[in-house]
Every structure is written in structure tokens, then in C-alpha cells.
Coordinates of C-alpha atoms in Angstrom, one line a residue:
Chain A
X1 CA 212.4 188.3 66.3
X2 CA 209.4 189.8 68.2
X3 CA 210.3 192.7 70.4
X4 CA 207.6 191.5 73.1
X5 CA 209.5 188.2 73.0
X6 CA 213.0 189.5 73.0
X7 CA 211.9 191.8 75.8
X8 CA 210.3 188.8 77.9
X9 CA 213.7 187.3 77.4
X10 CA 215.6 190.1 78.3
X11 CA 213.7 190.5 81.4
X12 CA 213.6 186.4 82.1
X13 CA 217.7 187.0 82.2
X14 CA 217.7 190.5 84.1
X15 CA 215.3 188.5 86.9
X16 CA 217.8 185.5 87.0
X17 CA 220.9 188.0 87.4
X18 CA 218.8 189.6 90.7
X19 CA 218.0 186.5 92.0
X20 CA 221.8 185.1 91.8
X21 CA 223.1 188.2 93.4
X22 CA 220.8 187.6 96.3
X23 CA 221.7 183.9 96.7
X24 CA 225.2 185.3 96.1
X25 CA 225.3 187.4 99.0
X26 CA 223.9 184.1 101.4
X27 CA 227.3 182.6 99.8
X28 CA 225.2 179.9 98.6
X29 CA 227.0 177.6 95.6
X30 CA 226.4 177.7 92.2
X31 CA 223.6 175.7 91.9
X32 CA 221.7 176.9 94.9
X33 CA 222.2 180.4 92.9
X34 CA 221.0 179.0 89.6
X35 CA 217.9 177.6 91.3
X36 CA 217.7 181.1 93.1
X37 CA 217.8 182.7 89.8
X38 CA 215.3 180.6 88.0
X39 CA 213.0 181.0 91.0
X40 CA 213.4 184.5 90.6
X41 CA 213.1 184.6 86.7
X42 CA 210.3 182.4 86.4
X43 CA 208.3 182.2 89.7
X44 CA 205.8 185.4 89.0
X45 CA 204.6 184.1 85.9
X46 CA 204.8 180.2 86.7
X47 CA 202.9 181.1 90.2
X48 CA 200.2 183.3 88.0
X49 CA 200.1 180.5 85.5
X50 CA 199.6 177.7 88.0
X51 CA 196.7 179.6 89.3
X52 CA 194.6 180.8 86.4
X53 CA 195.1 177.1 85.1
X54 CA 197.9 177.8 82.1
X55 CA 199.5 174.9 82.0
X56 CA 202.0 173.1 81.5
X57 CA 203.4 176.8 83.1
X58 CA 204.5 179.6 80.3
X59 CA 208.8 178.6 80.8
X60 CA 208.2 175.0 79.9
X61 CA 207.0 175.7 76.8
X62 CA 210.4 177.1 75.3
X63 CA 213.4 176.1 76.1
X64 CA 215.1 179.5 75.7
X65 CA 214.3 181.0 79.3
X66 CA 216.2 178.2 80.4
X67 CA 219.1 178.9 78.5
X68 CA 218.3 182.9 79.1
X69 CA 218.3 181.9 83.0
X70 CA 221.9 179.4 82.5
X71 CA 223.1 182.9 80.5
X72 CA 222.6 184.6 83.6
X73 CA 224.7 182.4 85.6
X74 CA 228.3 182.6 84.2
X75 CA 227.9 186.4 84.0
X76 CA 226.7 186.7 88.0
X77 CA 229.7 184.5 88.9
X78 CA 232.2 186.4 86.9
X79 CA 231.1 190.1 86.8
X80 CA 229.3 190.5 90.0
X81 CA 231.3 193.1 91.4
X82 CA 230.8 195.3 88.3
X83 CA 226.9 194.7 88.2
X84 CA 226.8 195.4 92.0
X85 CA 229.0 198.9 90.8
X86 CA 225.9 199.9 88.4
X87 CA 222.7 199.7 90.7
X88 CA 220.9 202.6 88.3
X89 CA 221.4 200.5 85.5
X90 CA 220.1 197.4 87.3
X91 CA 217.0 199.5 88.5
X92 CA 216.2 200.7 84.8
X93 CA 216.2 196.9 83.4
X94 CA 214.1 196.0 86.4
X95 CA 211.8 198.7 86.0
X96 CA 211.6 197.4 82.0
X97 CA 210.9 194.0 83.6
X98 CA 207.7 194.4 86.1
X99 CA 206.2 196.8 83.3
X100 CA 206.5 194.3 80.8
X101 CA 205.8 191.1 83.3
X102 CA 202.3 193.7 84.5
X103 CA 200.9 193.8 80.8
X104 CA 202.2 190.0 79.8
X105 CA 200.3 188.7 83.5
X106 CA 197.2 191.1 83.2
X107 CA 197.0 189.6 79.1
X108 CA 197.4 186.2 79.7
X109 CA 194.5 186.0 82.4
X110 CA 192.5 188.2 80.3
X111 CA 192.9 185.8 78.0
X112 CA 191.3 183.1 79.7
X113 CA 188.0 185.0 80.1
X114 CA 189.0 186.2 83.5
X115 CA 187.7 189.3 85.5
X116 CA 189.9 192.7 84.4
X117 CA 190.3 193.2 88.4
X118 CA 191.4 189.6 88.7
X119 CA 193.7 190.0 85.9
X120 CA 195.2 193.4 87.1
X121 CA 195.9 191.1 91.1
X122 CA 197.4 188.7 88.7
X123 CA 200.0 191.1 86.5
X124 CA 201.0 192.3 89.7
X125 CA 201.6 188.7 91.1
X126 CA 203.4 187.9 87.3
X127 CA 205.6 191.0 87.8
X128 CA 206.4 190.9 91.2
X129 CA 206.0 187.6 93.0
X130 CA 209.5 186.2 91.5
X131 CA 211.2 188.5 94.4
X132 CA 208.6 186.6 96.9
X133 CA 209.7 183.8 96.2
X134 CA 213.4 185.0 95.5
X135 CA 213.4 186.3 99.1
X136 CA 211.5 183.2 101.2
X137 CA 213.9 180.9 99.4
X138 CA 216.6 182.6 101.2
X139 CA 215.0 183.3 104.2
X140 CA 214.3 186.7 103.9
X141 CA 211.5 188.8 105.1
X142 CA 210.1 189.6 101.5
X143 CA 211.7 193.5 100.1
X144 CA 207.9 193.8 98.5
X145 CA 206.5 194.3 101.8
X146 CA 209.1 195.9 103.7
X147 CA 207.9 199.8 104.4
X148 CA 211.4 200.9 103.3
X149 CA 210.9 200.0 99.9
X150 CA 209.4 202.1 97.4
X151 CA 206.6 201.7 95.4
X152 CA 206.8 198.4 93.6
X153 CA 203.6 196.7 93.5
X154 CA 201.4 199.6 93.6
X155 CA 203.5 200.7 90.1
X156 CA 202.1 197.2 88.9
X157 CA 199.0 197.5 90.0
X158 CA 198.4 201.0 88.7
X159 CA 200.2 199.9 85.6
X160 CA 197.5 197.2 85.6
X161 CA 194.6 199.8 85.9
X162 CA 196.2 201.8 83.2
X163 CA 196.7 199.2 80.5
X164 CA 192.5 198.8 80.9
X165 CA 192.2 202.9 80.5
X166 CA 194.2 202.1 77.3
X167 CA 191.5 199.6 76.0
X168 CA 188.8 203.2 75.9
X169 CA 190.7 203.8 73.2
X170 CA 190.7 201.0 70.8
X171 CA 194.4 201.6 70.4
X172 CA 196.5 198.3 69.4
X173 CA 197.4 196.0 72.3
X174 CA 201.3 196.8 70.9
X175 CA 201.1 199.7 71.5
X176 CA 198.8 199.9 74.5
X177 CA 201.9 197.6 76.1
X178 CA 204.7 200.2 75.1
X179 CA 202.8 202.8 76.7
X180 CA 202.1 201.5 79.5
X181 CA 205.7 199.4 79.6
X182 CA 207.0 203.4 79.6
X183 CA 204.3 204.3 82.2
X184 CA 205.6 201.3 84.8
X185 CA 209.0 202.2 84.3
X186 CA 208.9 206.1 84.7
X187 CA 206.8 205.5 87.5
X188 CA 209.1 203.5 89.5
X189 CA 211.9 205.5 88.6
X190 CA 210.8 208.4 90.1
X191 CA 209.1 206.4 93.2
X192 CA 212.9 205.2 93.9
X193 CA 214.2 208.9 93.1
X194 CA 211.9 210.8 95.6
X195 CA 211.6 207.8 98.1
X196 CA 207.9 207.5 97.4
X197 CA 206.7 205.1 99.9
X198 CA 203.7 203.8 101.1
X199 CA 202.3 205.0 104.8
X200 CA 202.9 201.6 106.6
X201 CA 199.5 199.7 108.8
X202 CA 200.1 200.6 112.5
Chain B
X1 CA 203.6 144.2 93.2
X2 CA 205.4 145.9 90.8
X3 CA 209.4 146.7 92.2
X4 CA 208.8 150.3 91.1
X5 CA 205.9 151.1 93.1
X6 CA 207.3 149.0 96.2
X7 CA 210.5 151.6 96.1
X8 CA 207.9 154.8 95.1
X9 CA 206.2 153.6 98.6
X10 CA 209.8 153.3 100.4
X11 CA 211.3 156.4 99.1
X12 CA 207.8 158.5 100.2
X13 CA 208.3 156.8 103.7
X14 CA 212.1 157.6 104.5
X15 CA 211.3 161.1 103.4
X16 CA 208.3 161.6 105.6
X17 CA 210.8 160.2 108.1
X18 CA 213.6 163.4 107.2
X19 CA 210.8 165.8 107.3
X20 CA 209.0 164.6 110.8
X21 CA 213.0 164.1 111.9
X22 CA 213.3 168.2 111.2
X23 CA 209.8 168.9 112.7
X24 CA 211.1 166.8 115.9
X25 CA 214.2 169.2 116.6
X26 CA 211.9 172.1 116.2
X27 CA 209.7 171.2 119.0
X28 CA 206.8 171.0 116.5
X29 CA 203.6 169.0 118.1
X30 CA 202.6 165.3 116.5
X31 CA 200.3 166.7 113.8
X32 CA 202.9 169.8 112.9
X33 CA 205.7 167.0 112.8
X34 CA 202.7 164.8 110.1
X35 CA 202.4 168.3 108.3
X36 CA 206.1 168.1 107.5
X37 CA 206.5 164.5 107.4
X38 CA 203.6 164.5 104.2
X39 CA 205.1 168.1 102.5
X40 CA 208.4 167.0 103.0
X41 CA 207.9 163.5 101.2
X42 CA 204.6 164.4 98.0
X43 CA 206.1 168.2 97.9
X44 CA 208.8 167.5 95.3
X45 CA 206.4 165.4 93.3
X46 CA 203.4 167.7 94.0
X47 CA 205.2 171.1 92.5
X48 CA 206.0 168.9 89.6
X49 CA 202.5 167.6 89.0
X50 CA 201.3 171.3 89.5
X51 CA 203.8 172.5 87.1
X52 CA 203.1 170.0 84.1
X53 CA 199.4 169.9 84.5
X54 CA 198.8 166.7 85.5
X55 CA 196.3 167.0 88.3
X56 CA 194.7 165.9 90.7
X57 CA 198.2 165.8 91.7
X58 CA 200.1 162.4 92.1
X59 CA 199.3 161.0 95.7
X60 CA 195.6 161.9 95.7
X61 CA 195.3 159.2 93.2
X62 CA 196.6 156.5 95.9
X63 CA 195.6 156.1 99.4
X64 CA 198.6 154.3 99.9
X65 CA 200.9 157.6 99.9
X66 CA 199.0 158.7 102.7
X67 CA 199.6 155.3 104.8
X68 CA 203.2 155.2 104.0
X69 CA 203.5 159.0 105.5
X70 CA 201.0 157.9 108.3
X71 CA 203.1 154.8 109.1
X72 CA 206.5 156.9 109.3
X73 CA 205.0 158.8 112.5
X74 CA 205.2 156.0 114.7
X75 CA 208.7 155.1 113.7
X76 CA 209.6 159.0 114.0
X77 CA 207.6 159.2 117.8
X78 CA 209.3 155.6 119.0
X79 CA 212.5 155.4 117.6
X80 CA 213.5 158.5 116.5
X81 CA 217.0 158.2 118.8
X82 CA 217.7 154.9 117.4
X83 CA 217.3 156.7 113.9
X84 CA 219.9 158.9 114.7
X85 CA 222.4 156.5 115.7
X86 CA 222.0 155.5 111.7
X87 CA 222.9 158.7 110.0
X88 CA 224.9 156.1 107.1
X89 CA 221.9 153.8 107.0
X90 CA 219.6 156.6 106.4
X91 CA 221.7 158.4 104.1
X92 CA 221.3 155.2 101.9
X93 CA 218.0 155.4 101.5
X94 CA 217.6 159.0 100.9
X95 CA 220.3 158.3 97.7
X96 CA 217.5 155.6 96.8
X97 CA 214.9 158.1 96.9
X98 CA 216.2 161.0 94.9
X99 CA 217.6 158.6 92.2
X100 CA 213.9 157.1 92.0
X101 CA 211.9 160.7 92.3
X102 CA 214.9 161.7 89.8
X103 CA 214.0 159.2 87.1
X104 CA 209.7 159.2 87.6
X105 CA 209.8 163.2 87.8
X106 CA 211.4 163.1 84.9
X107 CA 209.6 160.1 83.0
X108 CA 206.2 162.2 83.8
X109 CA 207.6 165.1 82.1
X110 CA 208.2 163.6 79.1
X111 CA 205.2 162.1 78.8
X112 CA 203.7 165.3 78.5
X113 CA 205.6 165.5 75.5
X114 CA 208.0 168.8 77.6
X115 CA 211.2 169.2 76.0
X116 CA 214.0 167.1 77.4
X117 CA 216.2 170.1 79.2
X118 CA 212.4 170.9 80.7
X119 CA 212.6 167.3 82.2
X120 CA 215.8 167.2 83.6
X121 CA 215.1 170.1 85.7
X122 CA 211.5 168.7 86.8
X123 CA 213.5 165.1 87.7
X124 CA 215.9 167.4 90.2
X125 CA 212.7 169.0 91.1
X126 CA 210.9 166.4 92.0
X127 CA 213.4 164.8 94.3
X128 CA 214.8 167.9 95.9
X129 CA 211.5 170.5 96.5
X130 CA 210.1 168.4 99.0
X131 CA 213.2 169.0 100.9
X132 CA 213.3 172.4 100.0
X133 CA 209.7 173.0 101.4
X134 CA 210.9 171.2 104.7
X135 CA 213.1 174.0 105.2
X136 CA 210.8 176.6 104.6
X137 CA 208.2 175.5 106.5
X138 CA 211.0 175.1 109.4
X139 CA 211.5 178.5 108.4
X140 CA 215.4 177.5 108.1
X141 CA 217.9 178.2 104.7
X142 CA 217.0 175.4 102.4
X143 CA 219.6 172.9 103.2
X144 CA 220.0 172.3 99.8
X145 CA 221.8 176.3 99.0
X146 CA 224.1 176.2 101.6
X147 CA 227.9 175.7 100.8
X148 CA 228.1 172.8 103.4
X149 CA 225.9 170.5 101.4
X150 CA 227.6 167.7 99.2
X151 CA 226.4 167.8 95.7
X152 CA 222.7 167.2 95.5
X153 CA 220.9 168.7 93.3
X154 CA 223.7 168.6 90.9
X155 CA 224.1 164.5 91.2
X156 CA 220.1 164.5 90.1
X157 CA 221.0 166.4 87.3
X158 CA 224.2 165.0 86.1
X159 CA 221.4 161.2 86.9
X160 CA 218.7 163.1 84.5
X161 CA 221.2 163.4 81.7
X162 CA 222.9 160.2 81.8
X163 CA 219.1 158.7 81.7
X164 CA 218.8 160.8 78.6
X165 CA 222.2 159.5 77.5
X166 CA 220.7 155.6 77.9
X167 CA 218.2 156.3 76.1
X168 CA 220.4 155.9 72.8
X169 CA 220.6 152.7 73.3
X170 CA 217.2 151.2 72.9
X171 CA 217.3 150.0 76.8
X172 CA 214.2 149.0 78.3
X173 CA 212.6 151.7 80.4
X174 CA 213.0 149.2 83.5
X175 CA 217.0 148.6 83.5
X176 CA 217.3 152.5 82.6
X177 CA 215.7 153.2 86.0
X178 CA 217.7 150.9 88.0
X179 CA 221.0 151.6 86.1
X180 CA 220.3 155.4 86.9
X181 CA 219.0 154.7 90.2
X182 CA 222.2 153.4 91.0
X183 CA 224.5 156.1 89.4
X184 CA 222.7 158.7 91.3
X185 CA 223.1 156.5 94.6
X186 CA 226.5 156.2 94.2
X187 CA 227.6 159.7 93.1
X188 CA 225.4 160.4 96.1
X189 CA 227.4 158.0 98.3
X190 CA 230.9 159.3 97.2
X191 CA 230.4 163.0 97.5
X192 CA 229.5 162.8 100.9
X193 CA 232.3 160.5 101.3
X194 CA 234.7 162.9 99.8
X195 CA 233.1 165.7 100.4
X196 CA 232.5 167.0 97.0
X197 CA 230.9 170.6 96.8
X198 CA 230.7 173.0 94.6
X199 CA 232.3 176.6 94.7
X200 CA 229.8 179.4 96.0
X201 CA 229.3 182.7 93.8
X202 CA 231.0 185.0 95.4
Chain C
X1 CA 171.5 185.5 99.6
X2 CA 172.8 181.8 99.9
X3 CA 173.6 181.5 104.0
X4 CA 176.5 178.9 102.8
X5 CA 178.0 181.9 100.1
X6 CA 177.5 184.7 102.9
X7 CA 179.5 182.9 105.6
X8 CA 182.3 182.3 102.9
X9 CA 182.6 185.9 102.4
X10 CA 182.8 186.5 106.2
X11 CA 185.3 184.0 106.6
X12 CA 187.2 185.8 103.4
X13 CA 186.7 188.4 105.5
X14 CA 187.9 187.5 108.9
X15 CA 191.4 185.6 107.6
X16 CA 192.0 188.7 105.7
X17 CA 191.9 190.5 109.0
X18 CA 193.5 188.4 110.7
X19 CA 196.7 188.0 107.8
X20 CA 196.8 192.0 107.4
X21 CA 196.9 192.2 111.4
X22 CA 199.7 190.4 111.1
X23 CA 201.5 192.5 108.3
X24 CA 200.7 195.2 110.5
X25 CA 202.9 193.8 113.5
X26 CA 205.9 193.7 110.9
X27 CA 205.5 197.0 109.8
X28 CA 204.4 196.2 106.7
X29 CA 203.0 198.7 104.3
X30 CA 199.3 198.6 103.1
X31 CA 199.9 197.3 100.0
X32 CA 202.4 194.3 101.7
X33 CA 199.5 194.4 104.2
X34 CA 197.0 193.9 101.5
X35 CA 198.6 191.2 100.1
X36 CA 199.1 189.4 103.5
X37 CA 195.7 189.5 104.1
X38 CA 195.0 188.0 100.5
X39 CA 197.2 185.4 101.1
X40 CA 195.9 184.7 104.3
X41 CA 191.9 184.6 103.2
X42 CA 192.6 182.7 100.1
X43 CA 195.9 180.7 100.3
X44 CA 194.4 177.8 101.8
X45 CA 191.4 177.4 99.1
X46 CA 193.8 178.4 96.3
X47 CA 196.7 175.6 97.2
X48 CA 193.5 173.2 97.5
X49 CA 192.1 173.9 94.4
X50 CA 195.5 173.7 92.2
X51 CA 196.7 170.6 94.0
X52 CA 193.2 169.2 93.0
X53 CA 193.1 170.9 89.5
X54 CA 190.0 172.8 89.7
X55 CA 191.1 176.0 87.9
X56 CA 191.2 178.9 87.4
X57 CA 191.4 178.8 91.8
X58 CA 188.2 179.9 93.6
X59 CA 188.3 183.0 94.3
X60 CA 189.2 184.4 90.8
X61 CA 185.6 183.8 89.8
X62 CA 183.9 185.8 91.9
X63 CA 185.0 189.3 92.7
X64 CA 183.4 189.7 95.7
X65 CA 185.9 187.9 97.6
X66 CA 188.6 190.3 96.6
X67 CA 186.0 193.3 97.7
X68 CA 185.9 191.2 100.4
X69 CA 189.8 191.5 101.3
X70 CA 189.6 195.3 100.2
X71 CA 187.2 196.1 102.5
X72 CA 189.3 194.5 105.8
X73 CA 192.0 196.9 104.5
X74 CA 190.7 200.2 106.1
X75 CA 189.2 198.0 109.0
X76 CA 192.4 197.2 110.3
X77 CA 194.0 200.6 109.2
X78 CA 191.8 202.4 111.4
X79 CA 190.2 200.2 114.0
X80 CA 193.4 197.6 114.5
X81 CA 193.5 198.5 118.3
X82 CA 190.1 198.3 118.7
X83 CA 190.2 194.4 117.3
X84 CA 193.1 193.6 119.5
X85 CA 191.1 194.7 122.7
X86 CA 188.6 191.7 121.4
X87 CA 190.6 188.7 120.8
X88 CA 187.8 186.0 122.2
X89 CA 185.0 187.8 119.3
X90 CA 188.2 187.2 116.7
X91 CA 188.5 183.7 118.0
X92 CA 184.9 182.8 117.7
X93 CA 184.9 184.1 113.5
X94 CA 187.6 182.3 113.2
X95 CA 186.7 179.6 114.4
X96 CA 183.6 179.6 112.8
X97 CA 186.0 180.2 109.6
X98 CA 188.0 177.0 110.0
X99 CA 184.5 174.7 110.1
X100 CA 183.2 176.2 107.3
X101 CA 186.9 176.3 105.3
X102 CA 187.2 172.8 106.5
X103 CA 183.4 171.2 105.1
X104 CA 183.9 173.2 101.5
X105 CA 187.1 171.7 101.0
X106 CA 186.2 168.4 101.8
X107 CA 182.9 168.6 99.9
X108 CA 185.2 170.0 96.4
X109 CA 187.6 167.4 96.6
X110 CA 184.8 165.0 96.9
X111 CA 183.2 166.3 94.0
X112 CA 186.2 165.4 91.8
X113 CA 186.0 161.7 92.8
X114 CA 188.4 161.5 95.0
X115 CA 189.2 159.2 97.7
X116 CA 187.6 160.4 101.0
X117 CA 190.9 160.4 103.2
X118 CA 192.3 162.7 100.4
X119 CA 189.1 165.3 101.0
X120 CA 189.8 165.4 104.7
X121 CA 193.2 166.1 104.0
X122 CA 192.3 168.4 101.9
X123 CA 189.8 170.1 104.2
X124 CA 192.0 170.6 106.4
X125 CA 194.7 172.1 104.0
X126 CA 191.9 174.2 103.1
X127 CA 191.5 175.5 106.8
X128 CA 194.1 175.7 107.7
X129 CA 197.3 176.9 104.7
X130 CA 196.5 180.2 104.6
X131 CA 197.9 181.0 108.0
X132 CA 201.2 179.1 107.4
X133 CA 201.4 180.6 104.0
X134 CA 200.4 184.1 106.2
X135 CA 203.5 183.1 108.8
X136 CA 206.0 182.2 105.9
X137 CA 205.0 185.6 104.0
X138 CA 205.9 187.4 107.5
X139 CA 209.2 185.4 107.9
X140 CA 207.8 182.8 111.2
X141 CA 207.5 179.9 112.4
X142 CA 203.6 178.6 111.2
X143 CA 201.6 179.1 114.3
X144 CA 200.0 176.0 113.5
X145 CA 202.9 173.8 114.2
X146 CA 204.2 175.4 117.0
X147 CA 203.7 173.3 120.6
X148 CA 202.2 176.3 122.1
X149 CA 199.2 176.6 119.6
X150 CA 196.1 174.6 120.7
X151 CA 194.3 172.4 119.0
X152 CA 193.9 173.5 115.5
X153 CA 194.5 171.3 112.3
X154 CA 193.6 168.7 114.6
X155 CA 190.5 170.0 115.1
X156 CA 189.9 170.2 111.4
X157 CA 190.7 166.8 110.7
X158 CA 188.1 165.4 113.5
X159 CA 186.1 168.1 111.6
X160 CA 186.4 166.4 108.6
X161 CA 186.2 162.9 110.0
X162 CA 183.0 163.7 111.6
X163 CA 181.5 165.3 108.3
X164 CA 181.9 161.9 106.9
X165 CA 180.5 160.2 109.6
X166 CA 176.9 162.2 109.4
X167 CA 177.0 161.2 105.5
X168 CA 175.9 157.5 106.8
X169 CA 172.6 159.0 108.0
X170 CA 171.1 160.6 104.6
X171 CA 170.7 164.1 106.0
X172 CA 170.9 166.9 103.8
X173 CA 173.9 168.1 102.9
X174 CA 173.5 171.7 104.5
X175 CA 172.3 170.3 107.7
X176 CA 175.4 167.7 107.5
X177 CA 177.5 171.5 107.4
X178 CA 176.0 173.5 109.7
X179 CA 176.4 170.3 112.2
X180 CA 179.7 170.4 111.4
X181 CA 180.5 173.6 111.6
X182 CA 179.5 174.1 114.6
X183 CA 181.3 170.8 116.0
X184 CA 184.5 172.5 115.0
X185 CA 183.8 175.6 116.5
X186 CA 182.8 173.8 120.1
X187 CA 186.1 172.0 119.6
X188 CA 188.4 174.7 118.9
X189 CA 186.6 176.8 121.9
X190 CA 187.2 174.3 123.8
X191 CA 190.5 173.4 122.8
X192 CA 191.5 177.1 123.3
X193 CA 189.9 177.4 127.1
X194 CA 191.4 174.5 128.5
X195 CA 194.7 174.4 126.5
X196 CA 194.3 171.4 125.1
X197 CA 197.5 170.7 123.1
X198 CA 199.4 167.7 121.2
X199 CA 202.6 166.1 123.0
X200 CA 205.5 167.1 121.0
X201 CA 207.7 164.5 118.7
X202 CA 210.5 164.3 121.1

């Protein structure tokens, strides 16, 4: 199997788990949570997809994020306490997931003859706009633009910028997405660990 | 005029009755409560449309969507206490309406040629999201997550498999519709009767 | 420059102000604020153009109106007060922002064939969404369907109605706009100075 394809997986499930857990702690039932989770899981990219004119929308097209997002479900209802016990670990396969959702996004509308500056906006809505919708869906002000969160779509937009630096270089797009995929995720490890935030408007 | 389209007509008015009905105990003005009324009945079938690509989406196509959500204000502004006094009455015909939206969301995905488990989730989308967006644009928890609510979603799902199911048996698309319209209507019927929910995650 | 393409990047403009200012009340960082105001300035265009399938959206081809977004950024960072002490100037662009949003909707939906009650819908959808996608992003009730708010989608729709109307006399279609245009803004001015309001559904 392709490792960009098992990754978008991995990340599809990892997105599913964080939404559940939200619309876990709302005490919502199972299938509100499952709905949760595949608005989490899927929304970025569907919401980016739905825009730029991709469609029928990326998840439709293979029926395995489904069953990656119905994966998701059993293991949130049954193991919750002992995710909820491991945030660091959580944080390291979301950091994975925006880095690799930032390149897929900023490809895909590349793709379609789109403007690099439109397409780095868009990896940042692919990676990050999942948690939007995550958070209106249980009526939550969004965590993306709450000033006590750290850096989360600036590390997708910079990401974004990056990936194009890459490009100077003629390197191959596999590895131009590992590279930056390791840029995202050290980033926002170390935003989180220093409590990098952004100055807030006032 | 074809029965179909009579109950597409129907099912679009009771809703834009439910979402004017929300917009009414939010204090929202006449063209707020229209607002509603109109996302609250096109917004499941309009996410779908967007989703699968088949735009312009659905009601743009047929003026008489518009009159049917037009002629539920009225109704909502006059007799909007007599309403109430009919929670059973009106119960019945939202049971209509998601078995219907159920069985075209889904239909209009397959013809698309998306994979079955792809239309089963856009039939429960279809009938559900316009609810959903009610709630949102009521800025309230989407009915639809919380605990309290008898099986819903899950009754259009279990009525998008067992249309699947009838599908074995060389049925004509017409008695597949009705025969599924009235499982969902009834499974509808007796979970609010019994009060069937599901567990939360927890 | 085209006097039609310059007031649409003002009105970019004005909405992205006006979404950030917003953001800014939350306490939202500049990033969240950022993407606020891009909601705000092109949510209503953007839902337009996907519910009508004319994709990619607007804005993406065109990269002035995200340097038109950008640029509001350090406006309302350092001059926020300054805007606040001026709300009747802020009324009159947007103002002028909802006629123009309201005529360019109506005139693309048009284009596509569609029915001409759909395109005033539209119009008005293209006014107007931004802000209630603004006030969901922030976690509010939309302004626009709260009792307090004057006149406002209403506005848009006689707006649109009226656009429609000067079509019967063959005038040029940029006269027809700036006519228009300018018939909204009276209406919302006046809407605004003598409170006129809608009775609420009650």
C-alpha cells in the first residue's frame, strides 16, 4: 500500500477519534458521535473540495474512510478513558494529521490550476477546518480561534509556504511532502511545548 | 402529477413549517423565521447536491420549492398555536418526510454511480442536515446529538439499507419507495412511542 | 480600472472589516481574526457560487480579493478604535456593500439560466451569508435574524426585486446596477434611521 494513502487513512481515523471525544464529552449518543467524527474526519477536505469544484468530494470516492471513520467508533466508545490518559500521543498523531492534510489540500488545488496563495488558504482550510466544523456542530466557540490555543493554522499555513520553497528545488513531490509533513509536525510540537501563541486583535 | 413529487412538495412544506416553528420561539422577525423555514427544509438536500456534484443544486431547478416554503409562512404566522396543539399530527408528517428525503437522497447518489455505503449515508443526510442546520443557525445543539432524541438518524439508516436489501428482489423503483417510506415512518412512529434511544459514549 | 471590479474589492474590503471587528470582540487571535474576516467578505459569494455550481468559487480566481482581506488585517489591528468612533461611515460602505453583493449575485445566477426568483434569492444569499456565517464562526445568534436588526435581507430582496423590474425598460445593464445600488443603500439608511423593523413570528 502507498504510504501517502495509509497516512491519509491513518489521519482520516485519528480526526474521527478527536471528533467522537468532543461529542463524547456533550454526552451525545453514538450516532450523534459518529456523525461528529466523520464531520471532523472528513469536513477539511470535503469543505476544500466543495469549493475548488472536486467533486463528487475526495471521501466518496473510497469507501475505506468510511470504514476508517466506523473503526474509530468502537475504539472511542470502549477505550476513551485510556486515549483521554495519553494527550502527548494524541497531539503527535494530530500534528502528523494537519501536516499531511496542509500538503494533500495545497496539491489537490494546485492541481486544478489554482493560484499557489489560493492553494496554501486552502491546505490550511483541508487541515484544519474539520475542528470548525467539529466545534460549531457542538456548539462550541471554534479552539482554532480561541487566543489560548497555540499555533495551529499558522503551522498550516507556514507549512503551506514551505512546501512551495520546496518546489526551488526540483526535489520529488514525495519527498517535498515528508519534509514538510516533519516541518508541520515539529513545528506544532514545539508551539504547544513553549505555549507559542498568537498576540490576540484588541 | 406524479405521487412522488406531490409528497417531495409536502415533505419541503412541513419542514419549512419545523424550521419557521424554531425561528418563532426564538423571537426571529418574518424574513429570519423564511430564512429558517427555506434552510431548514432544501438544506439536507442541498449539502447532498453539493457533495455529489449535481449542481445547480436541487430546488433552483423548480420554482415550486420556493412556493411550498413561501406558502408555509402564512400557516406558521396564523396558526402557529393551533400547530402546537398537533405535536402527533405533525410528527406524522415529519416520519413522511425523512422516509421520502431518505429514499430520493439516496436514489441521487447512486445515480452518480457512488458506492452504495456512500449512499446510505447521503439518504440520512439528506433528510436530517436540514434539521441539523436549523439548529445551528438557532445557534442551539443539533437536536439530532442529544441523548433525549428517539432514534433518527439511525431509523434513516437502518430505511437506506433495507432499500438496498429490496433491491434483491427485482421490485419496481416505485413500491421500493413506498414500502421504505413506510418502514422508516413506522420505526419512526414506534421509537418515539417507546422511547427508543441509543446509549451515549461515555 | 473597471468601477464595477473596484467597488467589489472595497466591499471585500469592508466585510472583511467588519468580520475581523468582530473576532476582535471575542478575543480572537489574528490569524482566527483573519479568517473571520475571510469568512465574512467572501462567505456569502462562496455559498452562492457552490450552491449554483460555478466553481472553483469567486474569489479563488483572483488574488486581489485575498490582498484585499490581508490588507483589513493591520487596519483593524491598529486603528479598530478609531472605526468604532465612526459607525454611521461603516454603515454607509456597508451598505453600499449589500447593493452591490445583492446585483452580482442576481446577475450570476441569471447567467446560468436560472429562474429569476432563484437569482433574487440568491442575491440576497449573496448579501447577506457572510455575516451569519461571521455570527456562527463567533458562536451568535445571526444578526440578521434577530428582531432588533433593521431592515436588512429585506432590503436586499426589494433590492433584487427592483433590479428586475428596471430590466423591462432596456437600460444598460450598469446603469440598471448603479440604480440599484443606490436604491438599497437609501433603503437600508433609511431603514436604519427610522428603525424600521419586521413584526416577529409570534
Amino acid at each position: 500500500m502507498d504510504i501517502i494513502y495509509f497516512f491519509e487513512l491513518l489521519g482520516t481515523f485519528v480526526f474521527a477519534i478527536s471528533g467522537m471525544a468532543s461529542a463524547a464529552e456533550k454526552k451525545f449518543d453514538i450516532f450523534g458521535g459518529a456523525i461528529i467524527g466523520w464531520a471532523t474526519a472528513v469536513g477539511g477536505g470535503t469543505i476544500r473540495d466543495v469549493m475548488i469544484g472536486r467533486l463528487p468530494v475526495g471521501w466518496m470516492r473510497d469507501t475505506n474512510f468510511l470504514f476508517a471513520i466506523l473503526a474509530a467508533l468502537p475504539v472511542v466508545y470502549f477505550f476513551r478513558k485510556t486515549i483521554l490518559r495519553f494527550p502527548r500521543t494524541f497531539l503527535w498523531f494530530d500534528s502528523l494529521g494537519i501536516g499531511l492534510f496542509t500538503v494533500l489540500g495545497l496539491e489537490r488545488t494546485l492541481a486544478l490550476g489554482l493560484d499557489p496563495a489560493v492553494a496554501v488558504v486552502m491546505g490550511a482550510v483541508s487541515a484544519t477546518f474539520g475542528g470548525v466544523l467539529r466545534d460549531l456542530l457542538c456548539n462550541e466557540i471554534p479552539l482554532l480561534f480561541q487566543p489560548k490555543t497555540e499555533l495551529y493554522v499558522t503551522v498550516c499555513l507556514l507549512g503551506g509556504l514551505f512546501y512551495l520553497f520546496l518546489g526551488l528545488f526540483g526535489l520529488d513531490y514525495r519527498w517535498k511532502m515528508i519534509i514538510t509533513i516533519l516541518v508541520v509536525f515539529s513545528l506544532r510540537q514545539l508551539a504547544v511545548s513553549y505555549q507559542w501563541r498568537l498576540p490576540t486583535i484588541k
